[in-house]
CSV table of C-alpha atoms and ligand atoms in Angstrom, one decimal:
chain,number,residue,atom,x,y,z
V,1,MET,CA,-0.1,0.2,-0.1
V,2,ARG,CA,1.3,3.8,-1.0
V,3,PRO,CA,1.4,5.9,1.8
V,4,ARG,CA,-0.5,8.9,2.0
V,5,ILE,CA,1.2,12.1,0.5
V,6,ILE,CA,1.3,15.1,1.9
V,7,CYS,CA,2.3,18.1,-0.2
V,8,HIS,CA,3.7,21.2,2.7
V,9,MET,CA,5.1,24.4,1.2
V,10,MET,CA,5.2,28.1,1.3
V,11,SER,CA,3.7,30.0,-1.1
V,12,SER,CA,4.2,34.3,-1.8
V,13,VAL,CA,0.9,35.8,-1.2
V,14,ASP,CA,1.3,35.4,-5.5
V,15,GLY,CA,2.2,31.5,-5.4
V,16,LYS,CA,6.2,32.0,-5.7
V,17,LEU,CA,8.1,29.1,-4.5
V,18,HIS,CA,11.4,30.9,-3.7
V,19,PRO,CA,11.9,32.5,0.0
V,20,SER,CA,14.6,34.7,-0.5
V,21,ARG,CA,12.3,36.5,-3.6
V,22,TYR,CA,10.0,36.8,-1.0
V,23,SER,CA,9.2,41.0,0.2
V,24,LYS,CA,10.4,41.9,4.3
V,25,PRO,CA,7.2,41.7,6.2
V,26,GLN,CA,5.9,44.5,7.7
V,27,GLY,CA,6.5,44.1,12.1
V,28,ALA,CA,7.6,40.4,11.7
V,29,ASP,CA,9.9,38.2,12.8
V,30,LYS,CA,11.7,35.7,9.7
V,31,ARG,CA,13.5,33.8,11.9
V,32,ILE,CA,9.5,33.6,13.6
V,33,LEU,CA,8.0,33.0,9.5
V,34,HIS,CA,10.1,30.1,9.1
V,35,ALA,CA,9.8,28.1,12.2
V,36,HIS,CA,6.5,27.9,11.3
V,37,TYR,CA,7.6,25.2,8.3
V,38,ASP,CA,9.1,22.5,10.4
V,39,ARG,CA,6.5,23.8,13.4
V,40,THR,CA,3.3,22.5,11.3
V,41,ALA,CA,5.3,20.2,8.8
V,42,ALA,CA,5.8,18.2,13.0
V,43,THR,CA,2.1,18.0,13.7
V,44,PHE,CA,2.0,15.9,10.5
V,45,ALA,CA,3.8,13.3,12.6
V,46,ALA,CA,5.6,11.5,8.9
V,47,ASP,CA,7.7,9.4,8.5
V,48,GLY,CA,10.4,11.7,7.1
V,49,TRP,CA,9.5,14.7,3.2
V,50,MET,CA,10.4,13.8,0.2
V,51,VAL,CA,11.5,16.5,-2.6
V,52,GLY,CA,12.6,16.8,-6.5
V,53,ARG,CA,17.0,16.2,-7.2
V,54,VAL,CA,17.1,20.1,-7.9
V,55,THR,CA,15.6,20.8,-4.6
V,56,MET,CA,17.4,17.2,-2.5
V,57,ALA,CA,21.1,18.9,-5.0
V,58,GLU,CA,21.0,22.0,-2.7
V,59,MET,CA,21.4,20.0,0.2
V,60,VAL,CA,23.6,17.7,-0.4
V,61,LYS,CA,26.1,19.9,-3.1
V,62,ASP,CA,27.6,16.8,-4.9
V,63,GLU,CA,26.1,17.1,-8.3
V,64,ARG,CA,27.2,15.4,-11.9
V,65,PRO,CA,26.2,14.1,-15.3
V,66,ALA,CA,23.6,11.3,-15.2
V,67,SER,CA,24.5,7.5,-14.3
V,68,VAL,CA,22.9,5.8,-16.1
V,69,LEU,CA,22.9,2.9,-18.9
V,70,ALA,CA,22.1,2.8,-23.0
V,71,SER,CA,20.9,-0.6,-22.3
V,72,ALA,CA,18.7,-3.3,-20.5
V,73,SER,CA,20.6,-4.7,-17.0
V,74,ALA,CA,20.1,-6.4,-15.2
V,75,PRO,CA,16.7,-6.8,-12.7
V,76,ARG,CA,16.9,-3.7,-10.1
V,77,VAL,CA,17.3,-5.2,-6.0
V,78,PRO,CA,15.9,-2.3,-3.6
V,79,TRP,CA,18.5,-2.0,-1.4
V,80,ILE,CA,17.4,-0.2,2.6
V,81,ASN,CA,20.9,0.3,5.4
V,82,PRO,CA,19.6,-2.4,8.1
V,83,ASP,CA,21.2,0.6,10.5
V,84,ARG,CA,18.7,3.7,9.5
V,85,GLY,CA,17.3,6.2,11.6
V,86,ALA,CA,13.2,6.6,12.0
V,87,MET,CA,12.8,10.0,9.9
V,88,LEU,CA,13.6,9.5,6.0
V,89,ALA,CA,14.9,12.4,3.8
V,90,ILE,CA,13.8,10.8,0.2
V,91,GLY,CA,15.3,12.4,-2.4
V,92,LEU,CA,13.4,11.7,-6.8
V,93,ASP,CA,16.2,11.1,-8.9
V,94,PRO,CA,15.8,9.8,-11.9
V,95,ASN,CA,19.2,9.5,-13.3
V,96,GLY,CA,21.2,9.2,-10.1
V,97,LYS,CA,23.2,13.0,-10.7
V,98,LEU,CA,23.5,13.4,-6.8
V,99,HIS,CA,26.0,11.7,-4.5
V,100,TYR,CA,26.6,12.0,-1.3
V,101,ALA,CA,29.2,12.5,1.3
V,102,ARG,CA,27.3,10.5,4.6
V,103,PRO,CA,23.7,8.8,4.8
V,104,THR,CA,21.5,11.8,6.6
V,105,VAL,CA,20.6,14.7,6.1
V,106,GLY,CA,20.4,16.3,9.4
V,107,ASP,CA,19.2,13.6,11.8
V,108,GLU,CA,16.8,12.5,8.8
V,109,HIS,CA,18.2,8.9,7.1
V,110,ILE,CA,19.0,9.3,2.7
V,111,VAL,CA,16.7,7.1,0.9
V,112,ALA,CA,16.6,7.3,-3.5
V,113,VAL,CA,14.1,7.0,-5.2
V,114,LEU,CA,15.8,6.0,-8.7
V,115,GLY,CA,15.6,4.5,-12.3
V,116,GLU,CA,16.4,0.6,-13.0
V,117,HIS,CA,18.1,2.4,-15.5
V,118,VAL,CA,21.5,4.1,-13.4
V,119,THR,CA,24.5,2.4,-13.0
V,120,ASP,CA,25.6,-1.0,-11.0
V,121,ALA,CA,28.8,1.3,-10.3
V,122,TYR,CA,26.2,3.9,-8.6
V,123,LEU,CA,24.5,1.5,-7.0
V,124,ALA,CA,28.4,0.2,-5.7
V,125,GLU,CA,29.1,4.0,-4.2
V,126,LEU,CA,24.8,4.4,-2.8
V,127,ARG,CA,25.6,0.9,-0.9
V,128,ASP,CA,29.1,2.2,0.3
V,129,THR,CA,27.6,5.4,1.7
V,130,GLY,CA,24.8,3.8,3.2
V,131,VAL,CA,21.8,5.5,1.8
V,132,SER,CA,19.3,3.5,0.7
V,133,TYR,CA,17.5,3.2,-1.8
V,134,VAL,CA,14.1,2.2,-4.0
V,135,PHE,CA,13.2,2.4,-7.8
V,136,ALA,CA,10.7,4.1,-9.3
V,137,GLY,CA,10.7,2.5,-13.1
V,138,ARG,CA,12.9,2.0,-16.1
V,139,ASP,CA,13.6,6.1,-16.3
V,140,GLY,CA,13.1,6.4,-12.5
V,141,ARG,CA,9.7,9.0,-13.3
V,142,ASP,CA,7.4,6.1,-12.7
V,143,LEU,CA,5.8,7.8,-9.1
V,144,GLN,CA,3.3,5.3,-8.7
V,145,GLU,CA,6.0,2.6,-8.4
V,146,GLY,CA,8.5,4.5,-6.0
V,147,VAL,CA,5.7,5.5,-4.6
V,148,GLU,CA,4.8,1.5,-3.2
V,149,ALA,CA,8.0,0.9,-2.7
V,150,LEU,CA,8.4,3.0,0.5
V,151,GLY,CA,6.2,1.7,1.8
V,152,ARG,CA,6.3,-2.1,0.8
V,153,GLU,CA,10.5,-1.5,1.7
V,154,LEU,CA,10.6,1.2,4.4
V,155,GLY,CA,7.2,0.9,5.7
V,156,THR,CA,6.1,3.6,4.9
V,157,ARG,CA,2.4,5.3,6.1
V,158,ARG,CA,2.7,9.2,5.3
V,159,LEU,CA,5.1,11.1,3.6
V,160,LEU,CA,5.6,14.9,3.0
V,161,LEU,CA,6.3,16.1,0.0
V,162,GLU,CA,8.1,19.5,-0.1
V,163,GLY,CA,8.4,20.3,-3.1
V,164,GLY,CA,10.4,21.7,-5.8
V,165,ALA,CA,7.5,23.0,-8.3
V,166,ALA,CA,8.7,20.5,-11.1
V,167,ILE,CA,8.0,17.7,-8.7
V,168,ASN,CA,5.2,18.8,-6.8
V,169,ALA,CA,3.1,18.8,-10.5
V,170,ALA,CA,4.7,15.6,-11.3
V,171,PHE,CA,3.2,13.9,-7.9
V,172,LEU,CA,-1.0,16.2,-8.9
V,173,LYS,CA,-0.2,15.2,-12.9
V,174,ALA,CA,-0.5,11.3,-11.3
V,175,GLY,CA,-2.4,11.9,-9.1
V,176,LEU,CA,-0.4,11.9,-5.8
V,177,ILE,CA,-1.1,14.1,-3.6
V,178,ASP,CA,-3.8,13.2,0.0
V,179,GLU,CA,-3.9,16.6,0.6
V,180,LEU,CA,-2.0,20.4,0.7
V,181,SER,CA,-0.7,21.8,2.9
V,182,LEU,CA,0.2,25.2,2.7
V,183,LEU,CA,1.7,28.2,4.6
V,184,VAL,CA,0.8,31.3,2.4
V,185,TYR,CA,4.2,34.4,3.6
V,186,PRO,CA,3.6,37.5,4.0
V,187,GLY,CA,5.1,38.5,1.2
V,188,ILE,CA,5.7,38.6,-2.4
V,189,ASP,CA,8.1,38.7,-5.1
V,190,GLY,CA,6.1,40.2,-7.6
V,191,VAL,CA,8.2,38.8,-10.7
V,192,ALA,CA,6.5,37.5,-14.6
V,193,GLY,CA,9.1,33.4,-14.9
V,194,VAL,CA,9.6,33.1,-11.9
V,195,GLN,CA,8.2,29.5,-10.4
V,196,SER,CA,5.1,28.8,-8.7
V,197,ILE,CA,5.3,26.3,-5.6
V,198,ILE,CA,3.5,23.7,-9.1
V,199,GLU,CA,4.2,24.1,-11.8
V,200,GLY,CA,4.7,22.0,-14.9
V,201,PRO,CA,4.3,22.0,-18.4
V,202,GLU,CA,1.5,23.0,-20.1
V,203,ALA,CA,0.7,19.9,-22.2
V,204,ALA,CA,1.5,18.2,-18.6
V,205,ARG,CA,-1.4,21.1,-16.7
V,206,PRO,CA,-1.1,18.5,-13.3
V,207,GLY,CA,-4.5,20.5,-12.3
V,208,TYR,CA,-6.7,18.7,-14.6
V,209,GLY,CA,-9.0,16.6,-12.5
V,210,GLN,CA,-8.0,16.9,-8.9
V,211,SER,CA,-10.3,19.0,-6.8
V,212,LEU,CA,-9.5,21.0,-3.7
V,213,SER,CA,-11.4,20.1,-0.7
V,214,PHE,CA,-11.3,22.7,2.5
V,215,LYS,CA,-10.4,21.1,5.4
V,216,SER,CA,-8.6,24.2,7.5
V,217,VAL,CA,-7.5,27.9,8.3
V,218,ASP,CA,-5.3,29.5,11.0
V,219,VAL,CA,-4.1,32.2,11.4
V,220,LEU,CA,-0.4,31.8,13.0
V,221,GLU,CA,1.9,35.1,14.3
V,222,GLY,CA,3.4,37.5,11.8
V,223,GLY,CA,0.0,37.1,9.1
V,224,MET,CA,1.5,34.1,8.0
V,225,VAL,CA,-1.3,32.1,6.6
V,226,TRP,CA,-1.6,27.8,7.5
V,227,LEU,CA,-4.8,26.7,5.0
V,228,ARG,CA,-5.3,22.6,4.5
V,229,TYR,CA,-7.3,21.6,1.5
V,230,ASP,CA,-8.1,17.5,1.0
V,231,VAL,CA,-6.9,17.0,-2.9
V,232,THR,CA,-9.1,14.1,-4.9
V,233,ALA,CA,-9.9,13.3,-8.2
V,234,ALA,CA,-12.6,15.6,-9.9
V,235,LEU,CA,-15.7,14.1,-9.6
V,236,HIS,CA,-17.1,15.9,-13.2
V,237,ILE,CA,-14.4,17.8,-15.0
V,238,ASP,CA,-16.1,21.1,-16.8
N,301,NAP,N1,8.5,27.6,-1.2
N,301,NAP,C1,9.5,25.9,-0.4
N,301,NAP,O1,8.3,25.1,0.9
N,301,NAP,C2,10.3,25.2,-1.0
N,301,NAP,C3,10.0,23.9,-1.2
N,301,NAP,C4,11.1,23.2,-1.6
N,301,NAP,C5,11.8,23.8,-2.9
N,301,NAP,N2,12.2,25.1,-3.1
N,301,NAP,C6,12.8,25.5,-3.9
N,301,NAP,O2,12.2,24.9,-5.5
N,301,NAP,C7,13.5,24.9,-6.5
N,301,NAP,C8,13.7,23.2,-7.7
N,301,NAP,O3,12.2,23.1,-7.2
N,301,NAP,P1,12.3,22.3,-9.2
N,301,NAP,O4,11.4,22.5,-9.9
N,301,NAP,O5,13.5,23.4,-10.3
N,301,NAP,O6,13.0,21.0,-9.1
N,301,NAP,P2,12.9,20.3,-8.2
N,301,NAP,O7,11.1,19.5,-7.8
N,301,NAP,O8,12.7,19.7,-6.6
N,301,NAP,O9,13.5,18.8,-8.9
N,301,NAP,C9,12.9,18.4,-10.2
N,301,NAP,C10,13.5,17.2,-10.9
N,301,NAP,O10,13.3,15.9,-9.9
N,301,NAP,C11,13.1,14.8,-10.7
N,301,NAP,N3,11.7,14.3,-11.4
N,301,NAP,C12,10.3,15.3,-11.9
N,301,NAP,N4,10.0,15.1,-12.4
N,301,NAP,C13,10.0,13.4,-11.6
N,301,NAP,C14,9.4,12.3,-11.8
N,301,NAP,N5,7.8,12.0,-12.6
N,301,NAP,N6,9.2,11.4,-11.2
N,301,NAP,C15,10.6,10.8,-10.6
N,301,NAP,N7,11.9,12.6,-11.0
N,301,NAP,C16,10.6,13.3,-11.8
N,301,NAP,C17,13.8,15.7,-12.2
N,301,NAP,O11,15.5,14.8,-12.2
N,301,NAP,P3,16.7,15.2,-13.1
N,301,NAP,O12,16.3,16.3,-14.0
N,301,NAP,O13,17.6,15.2,-13.2
N,301,NAP,O14,16.0,13.9,-14.8
N,301,NAP,C18,13.9,16.7,-11.9
N,301,NAP,O15,14.6,17.6,-12.1
N,301,NAP,C19,15.2,24.9,-5.7
N,301,NAP,O16,15.0,26.4,-5.7
N,301,NAP,C20,13.9,24.9,-3.6
N,301,NAP,O17,15.1,26.2,-3.0
N,301,NAP,C21,10.8,26.0,-2.5
């Protein structure tokens, strides 16, 4: 069974993705505003968080060209570090671009969700570093298969999807987001062309066929607004 997936994001009032670009809040402490993100995340008691390759690269700071095979490889078997901690830091890295110096980000154990086309040498490197891995189909983009593997191999029941824009859009398109937890920061970006918190190609239309059902709203210290919606398949598409 796949885990429940909650997309937990911070956004400017105009829906933009990059907090460093938001306008300065008036009369509010930025540190308090940013701390709301982790504090509200903790209320979900999730088994860990997932991010796209670009976001994970900002944390591990070692990204190289893809480590993939041109032709079919032997059947791939997931590997789970027996000494892993309970909380997971999951990176969706279909082409094996990320290289890790250690098996953790902060206190969380790293799990790579990969394509079956990654090289044997890349998998050996992950095992040597202690990074666990599962597969999401041949090209690493079968998200349904990837999250089912996370449930099956690691026993995950609930995961936070924490961006960025592209991976959020891919999960939405795949119908794999169960809840949207949105922290609206009292700031504006305002620039055309800057990524929004969920952004995929027009041809994919990630939001098409999805429906939001309001759950709750809370106003947090400093004027941040915490919105929660259930995400379900739309019964009727107009
Ligand atoms: N405001 C917030 O709360 C927040 C939260 C998180 C991140 N961010 C920001 O978001 C930015 C990054 O966002 P982003 O949209 O550029 O990148 P991203 O979503 O972090 O990662 C995108 C990458 O994920 C992989 N990917 C895409 N579709 C996939 C699929 N169907 N299956 C498996 N993997 C798939 C691809 O890797 P390959 O290219 O290797 O194929 C793709 O390039 C960062 O600057 C970060 O700081 C903001």
